[in-house]
PDB file of C-alpha atoms in Angstrom:
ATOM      1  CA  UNK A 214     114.151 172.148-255.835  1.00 57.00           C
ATOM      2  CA  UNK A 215     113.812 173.421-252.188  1.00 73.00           C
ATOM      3  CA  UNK A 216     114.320 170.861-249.576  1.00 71.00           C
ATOM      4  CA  UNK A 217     110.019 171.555-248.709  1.00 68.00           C
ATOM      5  CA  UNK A 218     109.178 170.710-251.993  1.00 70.00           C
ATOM      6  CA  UNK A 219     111.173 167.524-251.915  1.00 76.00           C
ATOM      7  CA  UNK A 220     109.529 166.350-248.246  1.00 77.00           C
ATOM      8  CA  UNK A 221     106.414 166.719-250.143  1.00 75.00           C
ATOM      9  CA  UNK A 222     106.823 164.164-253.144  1.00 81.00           C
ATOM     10  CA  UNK A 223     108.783 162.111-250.230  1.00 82.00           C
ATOM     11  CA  UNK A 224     105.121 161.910-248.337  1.00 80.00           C
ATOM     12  CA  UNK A 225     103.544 161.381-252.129  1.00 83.00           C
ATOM     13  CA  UNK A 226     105.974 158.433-252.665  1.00 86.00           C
ATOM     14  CA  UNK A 227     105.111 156.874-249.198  1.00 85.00           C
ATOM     15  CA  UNK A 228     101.485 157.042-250.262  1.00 85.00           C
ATOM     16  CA  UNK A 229     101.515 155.381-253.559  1.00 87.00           C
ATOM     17  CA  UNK A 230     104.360 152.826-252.302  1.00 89.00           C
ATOM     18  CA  UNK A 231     101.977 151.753-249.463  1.00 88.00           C
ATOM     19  CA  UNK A 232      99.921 149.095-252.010  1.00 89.00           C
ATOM     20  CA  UNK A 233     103.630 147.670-252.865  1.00 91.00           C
ATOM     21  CA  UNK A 234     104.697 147.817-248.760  1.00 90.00           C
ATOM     22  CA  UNK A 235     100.799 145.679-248.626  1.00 90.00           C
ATOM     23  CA  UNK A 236     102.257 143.096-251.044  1.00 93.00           C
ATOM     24  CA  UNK A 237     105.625 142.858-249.290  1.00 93.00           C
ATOM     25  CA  UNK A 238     103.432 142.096-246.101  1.00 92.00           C
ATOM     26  CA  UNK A 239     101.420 139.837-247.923  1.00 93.00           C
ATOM     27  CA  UNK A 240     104.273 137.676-249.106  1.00 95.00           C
ATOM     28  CA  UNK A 241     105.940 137.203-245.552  1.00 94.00           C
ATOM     29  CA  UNK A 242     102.398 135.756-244.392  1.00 92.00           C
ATOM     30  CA  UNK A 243     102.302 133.551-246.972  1.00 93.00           C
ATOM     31  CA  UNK A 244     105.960 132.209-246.514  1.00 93.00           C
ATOM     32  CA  UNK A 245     105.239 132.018-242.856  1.00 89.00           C
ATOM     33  CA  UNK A 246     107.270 134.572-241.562  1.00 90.00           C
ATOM     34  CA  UNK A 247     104.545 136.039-238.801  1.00 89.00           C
ATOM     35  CA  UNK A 248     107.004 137.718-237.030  1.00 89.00           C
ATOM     36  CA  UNK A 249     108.403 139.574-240.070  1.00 92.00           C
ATOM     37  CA  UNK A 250     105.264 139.823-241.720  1.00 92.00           C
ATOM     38  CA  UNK A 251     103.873 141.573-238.455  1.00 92.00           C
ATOM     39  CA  UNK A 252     106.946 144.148-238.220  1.00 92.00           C
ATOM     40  CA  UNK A 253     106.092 145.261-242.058  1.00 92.00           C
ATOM     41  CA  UNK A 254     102.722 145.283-241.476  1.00 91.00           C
ATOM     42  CA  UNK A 255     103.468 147.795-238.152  1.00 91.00           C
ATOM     43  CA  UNK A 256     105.967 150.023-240.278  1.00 90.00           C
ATOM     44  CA  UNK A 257     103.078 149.768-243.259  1.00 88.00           C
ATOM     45  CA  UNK A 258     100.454 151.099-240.508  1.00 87.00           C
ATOM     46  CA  UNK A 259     103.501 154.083-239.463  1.00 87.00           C
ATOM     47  CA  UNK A 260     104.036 154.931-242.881  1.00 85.00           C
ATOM     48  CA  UNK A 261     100.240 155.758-243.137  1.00 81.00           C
ATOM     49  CA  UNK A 262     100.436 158.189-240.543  1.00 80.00           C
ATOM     50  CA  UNK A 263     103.819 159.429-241.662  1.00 82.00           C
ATOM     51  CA  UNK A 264     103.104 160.157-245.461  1.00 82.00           C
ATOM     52  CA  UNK A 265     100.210 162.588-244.419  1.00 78.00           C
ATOM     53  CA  UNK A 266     102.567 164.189-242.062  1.00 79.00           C
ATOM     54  CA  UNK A 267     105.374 164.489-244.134  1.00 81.00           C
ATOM     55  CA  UNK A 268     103.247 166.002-247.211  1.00 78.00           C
ATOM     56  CA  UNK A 269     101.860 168.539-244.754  1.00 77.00           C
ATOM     57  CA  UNK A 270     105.300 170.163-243.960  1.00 77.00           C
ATOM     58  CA  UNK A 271     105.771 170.697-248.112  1.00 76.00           C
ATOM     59  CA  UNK A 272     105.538 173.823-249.522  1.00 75.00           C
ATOM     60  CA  UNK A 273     101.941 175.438-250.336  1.00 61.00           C
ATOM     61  CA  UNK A 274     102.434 175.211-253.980  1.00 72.00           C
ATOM     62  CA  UNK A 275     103.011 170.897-253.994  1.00 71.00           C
ATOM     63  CA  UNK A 276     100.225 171.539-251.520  1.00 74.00           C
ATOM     64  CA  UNK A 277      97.744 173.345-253.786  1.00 75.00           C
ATOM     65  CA  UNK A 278      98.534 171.052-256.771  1.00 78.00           C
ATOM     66  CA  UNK A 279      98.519 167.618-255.385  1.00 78.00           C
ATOM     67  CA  UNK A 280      96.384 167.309-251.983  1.00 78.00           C
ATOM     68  CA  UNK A 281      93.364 166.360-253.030  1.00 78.00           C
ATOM     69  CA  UNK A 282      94.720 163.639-255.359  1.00 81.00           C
ATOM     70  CA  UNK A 283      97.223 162.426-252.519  1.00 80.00           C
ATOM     71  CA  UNK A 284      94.247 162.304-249.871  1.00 79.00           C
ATOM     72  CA  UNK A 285      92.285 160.230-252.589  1.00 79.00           C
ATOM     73  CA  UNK A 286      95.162 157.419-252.857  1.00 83.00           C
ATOM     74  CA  UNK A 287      95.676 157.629-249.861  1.00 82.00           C
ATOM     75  CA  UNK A 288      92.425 156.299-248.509  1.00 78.00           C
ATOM     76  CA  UNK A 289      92.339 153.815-251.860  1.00 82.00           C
ATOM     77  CA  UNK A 290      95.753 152.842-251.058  1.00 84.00           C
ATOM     78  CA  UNK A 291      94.396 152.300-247.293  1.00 82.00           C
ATOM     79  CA  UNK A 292      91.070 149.996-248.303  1.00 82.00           C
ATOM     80  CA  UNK A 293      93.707 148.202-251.054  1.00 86.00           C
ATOM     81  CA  UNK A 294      95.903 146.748-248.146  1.00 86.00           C
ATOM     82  CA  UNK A 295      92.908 145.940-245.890  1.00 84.00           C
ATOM     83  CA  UNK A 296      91.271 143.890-248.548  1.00 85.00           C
ATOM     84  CA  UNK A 297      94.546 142.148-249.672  1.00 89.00           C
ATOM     85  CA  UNK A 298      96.173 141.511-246.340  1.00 89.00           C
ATOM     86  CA  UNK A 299      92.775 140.650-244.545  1.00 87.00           C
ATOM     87  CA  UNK A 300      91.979 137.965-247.066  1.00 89.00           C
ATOM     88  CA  UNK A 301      95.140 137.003-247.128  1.00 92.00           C
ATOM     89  CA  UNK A 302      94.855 136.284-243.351  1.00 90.00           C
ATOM     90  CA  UNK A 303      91.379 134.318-243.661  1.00 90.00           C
ATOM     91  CA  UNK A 304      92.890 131.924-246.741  1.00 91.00           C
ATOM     92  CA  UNK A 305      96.649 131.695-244.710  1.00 90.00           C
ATOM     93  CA  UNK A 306      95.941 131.469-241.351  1.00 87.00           C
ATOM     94  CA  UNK A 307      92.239 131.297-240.782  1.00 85.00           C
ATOM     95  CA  UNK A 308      91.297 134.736-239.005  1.00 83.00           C
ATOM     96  CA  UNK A 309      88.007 134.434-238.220  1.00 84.00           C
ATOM     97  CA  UNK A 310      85.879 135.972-241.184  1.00 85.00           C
ATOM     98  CA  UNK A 311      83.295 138.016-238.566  1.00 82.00           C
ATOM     99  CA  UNK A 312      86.632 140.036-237.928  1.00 78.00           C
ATOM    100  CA  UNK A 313      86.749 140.973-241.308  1.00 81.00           C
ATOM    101  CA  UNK A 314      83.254 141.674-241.520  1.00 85.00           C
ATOM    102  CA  UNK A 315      83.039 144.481-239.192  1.00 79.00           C
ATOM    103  CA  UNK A 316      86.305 145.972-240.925  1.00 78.00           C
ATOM    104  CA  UNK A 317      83.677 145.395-244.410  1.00 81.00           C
ATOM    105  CA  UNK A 318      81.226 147.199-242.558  1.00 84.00           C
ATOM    106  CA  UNK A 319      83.151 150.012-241.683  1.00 78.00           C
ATOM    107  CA  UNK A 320      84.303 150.379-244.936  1.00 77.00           C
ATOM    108  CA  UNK A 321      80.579 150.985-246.609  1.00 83.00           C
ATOM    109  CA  UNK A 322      79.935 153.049-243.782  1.00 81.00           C
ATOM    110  CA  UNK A 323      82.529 155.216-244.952  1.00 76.00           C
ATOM    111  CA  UNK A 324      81.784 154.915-248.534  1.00 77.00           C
ATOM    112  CA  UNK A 325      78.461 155.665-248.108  1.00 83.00           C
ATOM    113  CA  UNK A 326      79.152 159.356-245.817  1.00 78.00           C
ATOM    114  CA  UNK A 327      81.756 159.759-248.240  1.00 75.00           C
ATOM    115  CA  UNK A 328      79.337 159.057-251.314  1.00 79.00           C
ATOM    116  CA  UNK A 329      76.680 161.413-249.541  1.00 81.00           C
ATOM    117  CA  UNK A 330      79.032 163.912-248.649  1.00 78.00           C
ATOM    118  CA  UNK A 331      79.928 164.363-252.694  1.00 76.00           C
ATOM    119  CA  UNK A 332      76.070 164.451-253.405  1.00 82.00           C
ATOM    120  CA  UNK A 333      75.204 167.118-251.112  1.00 85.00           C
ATOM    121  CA  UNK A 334      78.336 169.249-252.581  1.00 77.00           C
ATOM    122  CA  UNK A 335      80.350 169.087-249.291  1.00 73.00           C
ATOM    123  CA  UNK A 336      83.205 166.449-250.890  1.00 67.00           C
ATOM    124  CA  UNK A 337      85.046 164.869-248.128  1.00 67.00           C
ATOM    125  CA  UNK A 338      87.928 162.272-248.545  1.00 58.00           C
ATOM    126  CA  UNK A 339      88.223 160.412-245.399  1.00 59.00           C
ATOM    127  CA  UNK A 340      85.560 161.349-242.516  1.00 51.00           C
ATOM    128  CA  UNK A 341      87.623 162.388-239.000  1.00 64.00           C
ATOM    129  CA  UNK A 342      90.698 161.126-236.952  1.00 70.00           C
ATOM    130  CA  UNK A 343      87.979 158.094-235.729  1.00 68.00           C
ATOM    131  CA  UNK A 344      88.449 156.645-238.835  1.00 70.00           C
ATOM    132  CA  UNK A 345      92.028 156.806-238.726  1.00 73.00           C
ATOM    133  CA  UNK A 346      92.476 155.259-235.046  1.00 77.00           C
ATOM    134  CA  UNK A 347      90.065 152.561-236.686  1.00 74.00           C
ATOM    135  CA  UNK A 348      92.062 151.574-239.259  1.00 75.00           C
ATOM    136  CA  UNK A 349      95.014 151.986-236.640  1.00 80.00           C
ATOM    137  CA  UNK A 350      93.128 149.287-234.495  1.00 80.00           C
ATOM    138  CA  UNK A 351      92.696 147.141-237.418  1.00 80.00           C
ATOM    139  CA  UNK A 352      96.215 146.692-238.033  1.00 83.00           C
ATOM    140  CA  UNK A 353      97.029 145.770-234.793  1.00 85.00           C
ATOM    141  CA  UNK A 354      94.318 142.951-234.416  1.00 84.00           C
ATOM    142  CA  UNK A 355      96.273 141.960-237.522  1.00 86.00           C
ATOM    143  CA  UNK A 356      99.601 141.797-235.853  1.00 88.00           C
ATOM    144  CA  UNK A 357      98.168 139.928-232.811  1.00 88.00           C
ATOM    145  CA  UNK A 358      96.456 138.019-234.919  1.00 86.00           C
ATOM    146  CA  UNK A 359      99.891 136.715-236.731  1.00 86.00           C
ATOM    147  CA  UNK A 360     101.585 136.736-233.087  1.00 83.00           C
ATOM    148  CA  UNK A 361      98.810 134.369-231.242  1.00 82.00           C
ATOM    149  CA  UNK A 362      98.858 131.674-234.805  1.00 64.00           C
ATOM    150  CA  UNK A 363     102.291 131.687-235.016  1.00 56.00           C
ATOM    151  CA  UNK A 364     101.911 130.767-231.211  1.00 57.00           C
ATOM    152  CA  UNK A 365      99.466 128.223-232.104  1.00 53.00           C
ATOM    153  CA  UNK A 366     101.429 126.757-234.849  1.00 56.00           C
ATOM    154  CA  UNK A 367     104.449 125.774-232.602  1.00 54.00           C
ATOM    155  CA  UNK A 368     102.176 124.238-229.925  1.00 49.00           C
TER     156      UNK A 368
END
């Protein structure tokens, strides 16, 4: 195997890891580890970025034969860990459930242009870079969210 063709299943195996990386997350905030649980959830939220990156610089064949199924588990793999980690927040440590609304809300937003996008023939996996610095922003309301209880908790 050529060393492109192996940094290609490397960004593959980031992308289906990141529901098990969501559970390893999950599991910190439920032992109360905030600080730990907020350092996997930041190297969860770089691993996004990175497995995209990283299948990019593969060769074209891996490229032609698995893109389109990476970019879909990818974005399931991204709503997954949204849904488990910000319910786990509400139940754990009480995030405010308005915060996960508009998160919810964003998330049929982009099901439905998604959805249309498929009926009109034009399929698109994941709208624009937006939606990534989004997702990006929702990750760190997480972390800050974990900081400012675990704050709380001592006082």
């Amino acid at each position: 195997m050529h060393l492109k063709s192996l940094i290609g299943w490397l960004g593959m195996l980031l992308t289906l890891l990141k529901p098990l990386f969501a559970l390893v997350v999950i599991v910190l905030i439920l032992n109360k580890c905030n600080s730990s649980a907020s350092v996997a959830l930041f190297c969860l939220m770089i691993s996004d970025i990175f497995d995209g990156v990283i299948f990019r610089k593969s060769t074209l064949e891996i490229k032609r034969r698995f893109n389109f199924l990476r970019r879909v588990l990818d974005v399931l793999g991204d709503r997954f860990c949204i849904v488990l980690v910000c319910v786990t927040l509400i139940k754990v440590t009480n995030l405010p459930f308005y915060v996960y609304i508009i998160e919810l809300v964003r998330e049929i937003i982009l099901i439905l242009i998604i959805g249309y996008s498929w009926v009109i023939h034009l399929p698109i996996v994941e709208p624009n870079n937006a939606s990534r610095v989004a997702l990006f922003m929702t990750g760190l309301t997480a972390i800050a969210w974990l900081n400012s209880y675990q704050v709380l908790v001592v006082l």
